[in-house]
mmCIF file of C-alpha atoms in Angstrom:
data_model
loop_
_atom_site.group_PDB
_atom_site.id
_atom_site.type_symbol
_atom_site.label_atom_id
_atom_site.label_comp_id
_atom_site.label_asym_id
_atom_site.label_seq_id
_atom_site.Cartn_x
_atom_site.Cartn_y
_atom_site.Cartn_z
ATOM 1 C CA UNK S 18 100.766 108.200 68.651
ATOM 2 C CA UNK S 19 100.398 105.363 71.093
ATOM 3 C CA UNK S 20 99.560 104.509 74.638
ATOM 4 C CA UNK S 21 100.633 101.553 76.741
ATOM 5 C CA UNK S 22 97.940 100.386 79.228
ATOM 6 C CA UNK S 23 98.823 97.274 81.430
ATOM 7 C CA UNK S 24 96.647 95.516 83.493
ATOM 8 C CA UNK S 25 93.815 96.764 85.754
ATOM 9 C CA UNK S 26 94.653 98.970 88.801
ATOM 10 C CA UNK S 27 92.496 100.904 91.243
ATOM 11 C CA UNK S 28 91.929 104.442 90.096
ATOM 12 C CA UNK S 29 94.368 105.977 92.670
ATOM 13 C CA UNK S 30 97.183 103.832 91.244
ATOM 14 C CA UNK S 31 96.283 104.275 87.488
ATOM 15 C CA UNK S 32 98.617 106.387 85.289
ATOM 16 C CA UNK S 33 98.248 106.796 81.617
ATOM 17 C CA UNK S 34 101.225 107.763 79.526
ATOM 18 C CA UNK S 35 100.637 109.006 75.913
ATOM 19 C CA UNK S 36 103.593 109.392 73.601
ATOM 20 C CA UNK S 37 104.556 110.782 70.033
ATOM 21 C CA UNK S 38 106.872 108.504 68.053
ATOM 22 C CA UNK S 39 109.026 109.440 65.181
ATOM 23 C CA UNK S 40 108.591 106.177 63.426
ATOM 24 C CA UNK S 41 111.386 106.849 60.848
ATOM 25 C CA UNK S 42 113.924 107.772 63.495
ATOM 26 C CA UNK S 43 112.402 105.045 65.861
ATOM 27 C CA UNK S 44 112.335 107.421 68.921
ATOM 28 C CA UNK S 45 109.827 109.020 71.164
ATOM 29 C CA UNK S 46 109.817 112.784 70.773
ATOM 30 C CA UNK S 47 106.846 113.789 72.972
ATOM 31 C CA UNK S 48 104.735 112.747 75.892
ATOM 32 C CA UNK S 49 101.624 113.600 78.083
ATOM 33 C CA UNK S 50 100.444 112.101 81.264
ATOM 34 C CA UNK S 51 97.248 111.560 83.155
ATOM 35 C CA UNK S 52 97.060 110.448 86.908
ATOM 36 C CA UNK S 53 93.460 109.058 87.309
ATOM 37 C CA UNK S 54 93.249 110.254 90.841
ATOM 38 C CA UNK S 55 95.440 112.630 92.787
ATOM 39 C CA UNK S 56 94.447 112.668 96.476
ATOM 40 C CA UNK S 57 93.348 109.850 98.719
ATOM 41 C CA UNK S 58 92.895 108.884 102.388
ATOM 42 C CA UNK S 59 96.406 107.488 102.428
ATOM 43 C CA UNK S 60 98.173 110.166 100.364
ATOM 44 C CA UNK S 61 95.975 113.326 100.289
ATOM 45 C CA UNK S 62 96.509 116.202 97.817
ATOM 46 C CA UNK S 63 97.898 119.253 99.620
ATOM 47 C CA UNK S 64 97.604 122.912 98.579
ATOM 48 C CA UNK S 65 97.221 126.450 99.689
ATOM 49 C CA UNK S 66 93.830 128.105 99.002
ATOM 50 C CA UNK S 67 93.564 132.039 99.073
ATOM 51 C CA UNK S 68 90.693 133.348 101.269
ATOM 52 C CA UNK S 69 89.842 136.856 102.092
ATOM 53 C CA UNK S 70 89.497 138.040 105.682
ATOM 54 C CA UNK S 71 87.915 141.588 106.668
ATOM 55 C CA UNK S 72 89.322 143.525 109.580
ATOM 56 C CA UNK S 73 87.757 146.670 110.816
ATOM 57 C CA UNK S 74 88.572 149.019 113.661
ATOM 58 C CA UNK S 75 85.710 151.052 115.218
ATOM 59 C CA UNK S 76 88.153 153.337 117.097
ATOM 60 C CA UNK S 77 90.173 154.220 113.937
ATOM 61 C CA UNK S 78 87.180 154.013 111.492
ATOM 62 C CA UNK S 79 89.284 152.026 108.953
ATOM 63 C CA UNK S 80 89.269 148.453 107.781
ATOM 64 C CA UNK S 81 91.423 146.244 105.670
ATOM 65 C CA UNK S 82 90.522 143.191 103.507
ATOM 66 C CA UNK S 83 93.441 140.805 103.591
ATOM 67 C CA UNK S 84 94.306 137.791 101.551
ATOM 68 C CA UNK S 85 95.409 134.796 103.520
ATOM 69 C CA UNK S 86 96.716 131.379 102.525
ATOM 70 C CA UNK S 87 95.186 128.364 104.223
ATOM 71 C CA UNK S 88 96.672 124.898 103.983
ATOM 72 C CA UNK S 89 94.237 122.326 102.528
ATOM 73 C CA UNK S 90 94.175 118.676 102.149
ATOM 74 C CA UNK S 91 91.954 116.979 99.611
ATOM 75 C CA UNK S 92 91.287 113.144 100.420
ATOM 76 C CA UNK S 93 88.993 112.793 97.413
ATOM 77 C CA UNK S 94 91.230 114.419 94.919
ATOM 78 C CA UNK S 95 90.764 115.042 91.140
ATOM 79 C CA UNK S 96 92.344 113.729 88.051
ATOM 80 C CA UNK S 97 95.698 115.333 87.379
ATOM 81 C CA UNK S 98 97.294 115.989 83.997
ATOM 82 C CA UNK S 99 100.869 116.592 83.469
ATOM 83 C CA UNK S 100 104.126 115.414 81.887
ATOM 84 C CA UNK S 101 103.589 117.464 78.618
ATOM 85 C CA UNK S 102 106.944 117.389 76.903
ATOM 86 C CA UNK S 103 108.083 117.808 73.330
ATOM 87 C CA UNK S 104 111.756 117.372 72.203
ATOM 88 C CA UNK S 105 113.141 120.968 71.298
ATOM 89 C CA UNK S 106 113.915 119.662 67.804
ATOM 90 C CA UNK S 107 110.177 118.715 67.085
ATOM 91 C CA UNK S 108 108.736 122.079 68.477
ATOM 92 C CA UNK S 109 107.137 124.833 66.261
ATOM 93 C CA UNK S 110 106.490 122.194 63.519
ATOM 94 C CA UNK S 111 103.345 122.736 61.498
ATOM 95 C CA UNK S 112 101.955 119.439 62.976
ATOM 96 C CA UNK S 113 101.706 121.064 66.363
ATOM 97 C CA UNK S 114 102.903 118.064 68.152
ATOM 98 C CA UNK S 115 102.411 119.548 71.621
ATOM 99 C CA UNK S 116 98.828 120.464 71.094
ATOM 100 C CA UNK S 117 98.062 116.956 69.634
ATOM 101 C CA UNK S 118 99.803 115.063 72.520
ATOM 102 C CA UNK S 119 97.998 117.291 75.071
ATOM 103 C CA UNK S 120 94.546 117.035 73.503
ATOM 104 C CA UNK S 121 94.862 113.306 72.787
ATOM 105 C CA UNK S 122 94.582 112.541 76.586
ATOM 106 C CA UNK S 123 91.312 114.542 76.937
ATOM 107 C CA UNK S 124 90.032 112.368 73.879
ATOM 108 C CA UNK S 125 90.771 109.198 75.886
ATOM 109 C CA UNK S 126 89.358 110.642 79.114
ATOM 110 C CA UNK S 127 86.150 111.438 77.119
ATOM 111 C CA UNK S 128 85.988 107.789 75.688
ATOM 112 C CA UNK S 129 86.442 106.279 79.214
ATOM 113 C CA UNK S 130 85.125 108.756 81.735
ATOM 114 C CA UNK S 131 84.422 105.894 84.421
ATOM 115 C CA UNK S 132 88.255 105.728 84.763
ATOM 116 C CA UNK S 133 88.683 109.269 85.740
ATOM 117 C CA UNK S 134 87.282 111.869 88.104
ATOM 118 C CA UNK S 135 84.907 114.884 87.267
ATOM 119 C CA UNK S 136 87.406 117.449 88.349
ATOM 120 C CA UNK S 137 90.694 117.848 86.472
ATOM 121 C CA UNK S 138 93.854 119.385 87.983
ATOM 122 C CA UNK S 139 96.937 120.610 86.328
ATOM 123 C CA UNK S 140 99.833 121.835 88.394
ATOM 124 C CA UNK S 141 102.042 124.221 86.378
ATOM 125 C CA UNK S 142 105.678 124.991 87.257
ATOM 126 C CA UNK S 143 106.180 128.393 89.003
ATOM 127 C CA UNK S 144 108.557 131.022 88.059
ATOM 128 C CA UNK S 145 112.282 130.027 88.822
ATOM 129 C CA UNK S 146 115.394 132.151 89.040
ATOM 130 C CA UNK S 147 118.389 131.220 86.963
ATOM 131 C CA UNK S 148 119.515 129.135 89.886
ATOM 132 C CA UNK S 149 116.320 127.141 89.972
ATOM 133 C CA UNK S 150 114.995 128.945 93.092
ATOM 134 C CA UNK S 151 111.296 129.707 93.687
ATOM 135 C CA UNK S 152 110.853 133.112 95.459
ATOM 136 C CA UNK S 153 107.443 131.914 96.878
ATOM 137 C CA UNK S 154 109.065 128.772 98.212
ATOM 138 C CA UNK S 155 112.062 130.643 99.803
ATOM 139 C CA UNK S 156 109.456 132.935 101.654
ATOM 140 C CA UNK S 157 107.253 130.169 102.899
ATOM 141 C CA UNK S 158 108.085 126.522 102.256
ATOM 142 C CA UNK S 159 111.847 126.621 103.013
ATOM 143 C CA UNK S 160 111.060 128.330 106.321
ATOM 144 C CA UNK S 161 108.928 125.466 107.432
ATOM 145 C CA UNK S 162 110.726 122.454 105.847
ATOM 146 C CA UNK S 163 114.318 123.669 105.695
ATOM 147 C CA UNK S 164 114.493 122.296 101.994
ATOM 148 C CA UNK S 165 115.432 124.277 98.962
ATOM 149 C CA UNK S 166 112.595 124.169 96.253
ATOM 150 C CA UNK S 167 114.284 121.582 93.832
ATOM 151 C CA UNK S 168 114.917 119.123 96.523
ATOM 152 C CA UNK S 169 111.432 119.495 98.142
ATOM 153 C CA UNK S 170 109.961 119.193 94.632
ATOM 154 C CA UNK S 171 111.744 116.026 94.011
ATOM 155 C CA UNK S 172 111.039 114.556 97.388
ATOM 156 C CA UNK S 173 107.262 115.288 97.174
ATOM 157 C CA UNK S 174 106.833 112.979 94.113
ATOM 158 C CA UNK S 175 107.395 109.890 96.325
ATOM 159 C CA UNK S 176 107.040 111.181 99.892
ATOM 160 C CA UNK S 177 104.415 113.819 100.989
ATOM 161 C CA UNK S 178 104.262 113.212 104.742
ATOM 162 C CA UNK S 179 106.828 116.090 105.433
ATOM 163 C CA UNK S 180 104.344 118.535 103.888
ATOM 164 C CA UNK S 181 101.353 117.761 106.071
ATOM 165 C CA UNK S 182 103.578 117.528 109.248
ATOM 166 C CA UNK S 183 105.579 120.606 108.898
ATOM 167 C CA UNK S 184 103.453 123.201 107.064
ATOM 168 C CA UNK S 185 101.536 125.539 109.199
ATOM 169 C CA UNK S 186 97.782 125.007 109.887
ATOM 170 C CA UNK S 187 96.749 128.557 110.669
ATOM 171 C CA UNK S 188 96.135 131.279 108.005
ATOM 172 C CA UNK S 189 99.214 132.944 106.552
ATOM 173 C CA UNK S 190 98.657 136.620 105.745
ATOM 174 C CA UNK S 191 100.108 137.285 102.340
ATOM 175 C CA UNK S 192 101.006 141.014 103.434
ATOM 176 C CA UNK S 193 103.621 139.338 105.718
ATOM 177 C CA UNK S 194 105.573 137.810 102.789
ATOM 178 C CA UNK S 195 108.189 139.802 101.028
ATOM 179 C CA UNK S 196 107.319 141.499 97.730
ATOM 180 C CA UNK S 197 109.260 139.071 95.495
ATOM 181 C CA UNK S 198 107.072 136.119 96.920
ATOM 182 C CA UNK S 199 103.849 138.050 96.442
ATOM 183 C CA UNK S 200 104.872 139.137 92.841
ATOM 184 C CA UNK S 201 105.134 135.529 91.730
ATOM 185 C CA UNK S 202 102.052 134.207 93.350
ATOM 186 C CA UNK S 203 99.702 132.485 90.893
ATOM 187 C CA UNK S 204 102.168 132.980 88.002
ATOM 188 C CA UNK S 205 103.882 130.303 85.981
ATOM 189 C CA UNK S 206 107.350 130.029 84.604
ATOM 190 C CA UNK S 207 108.351 131.159 81.128
ATOM 191 C CA UNK S 208 108.932 127.403 80.054
ATOM 192 C CA UNK S 209 105.275 126.548 81.145
ATOM 193 C CA UNK S 210 103.543 129.394 79.502
ATOM 194 C CA UNK S 211 102.774 127.622 76.167
ATOM 195 C CA UNK S 212 101.019 124.927 78.218
ATOM 196 C CA UNK S 213 99.158 127.429 80.094
ATOM 197 C CA UNK S 214 98.199 129.175 76.918
ATOM 198 C CA UNK S 215 96.874 125.872 75.487
ATOM 199 C CA UNK S 216 94.758 125.004 78.426
ATOM 200 C CA UNK S 217 93.240 128.431 78.442
ATOM 201 C CA UNK S 218 92.527 128.362 74.829
ATOM 202 C CA UNK S 219 91.023 124.772 74.752
ATOM 203 C CA UNK S 220 89.733 124.010 78.274
ATOM 204 C CA UNK S 221 86.134 123.095 78.366
#
């Protein structure tokens, strides 16, 4: 297991890549990544947060508690972990390489806490159809950007301005989204469930 660290960069530009190497085959078979800071004044971290809003009618004598999505920007963002990959041929081995390469980055973060934020974020891939479509994105993101999920996801890795410029600033009532979009809200894709299980079991 190794990590390559070059030079000294400010926290918001620092990325740490950890890899698992098969020394006999001389090839990398797994990786995990840490972005020291995700969200700055120049490039904020954007996300939707769920709130509850109460509505009550005196005339009808009834009320509703609605869940709403509110677009948020974080200019002092957390550390983000990601890039957890293991070659298919090396999965389900007794060494549990995925677990090792995942937890190794937390060990490094614990040894050098000054390089990272106190908050840690992990963005997990949502459920996707066989065509690679996100039902939640189709119901919301595509209507405001005109982009399919895969294209928007790829673009957002290098350019985030379009998200802040095009996404609505007002609350979005979840009851107005179609049932397919509501059903997948907060869920992760099948391929991401092992990582979700790992975090849920070992997160401190």
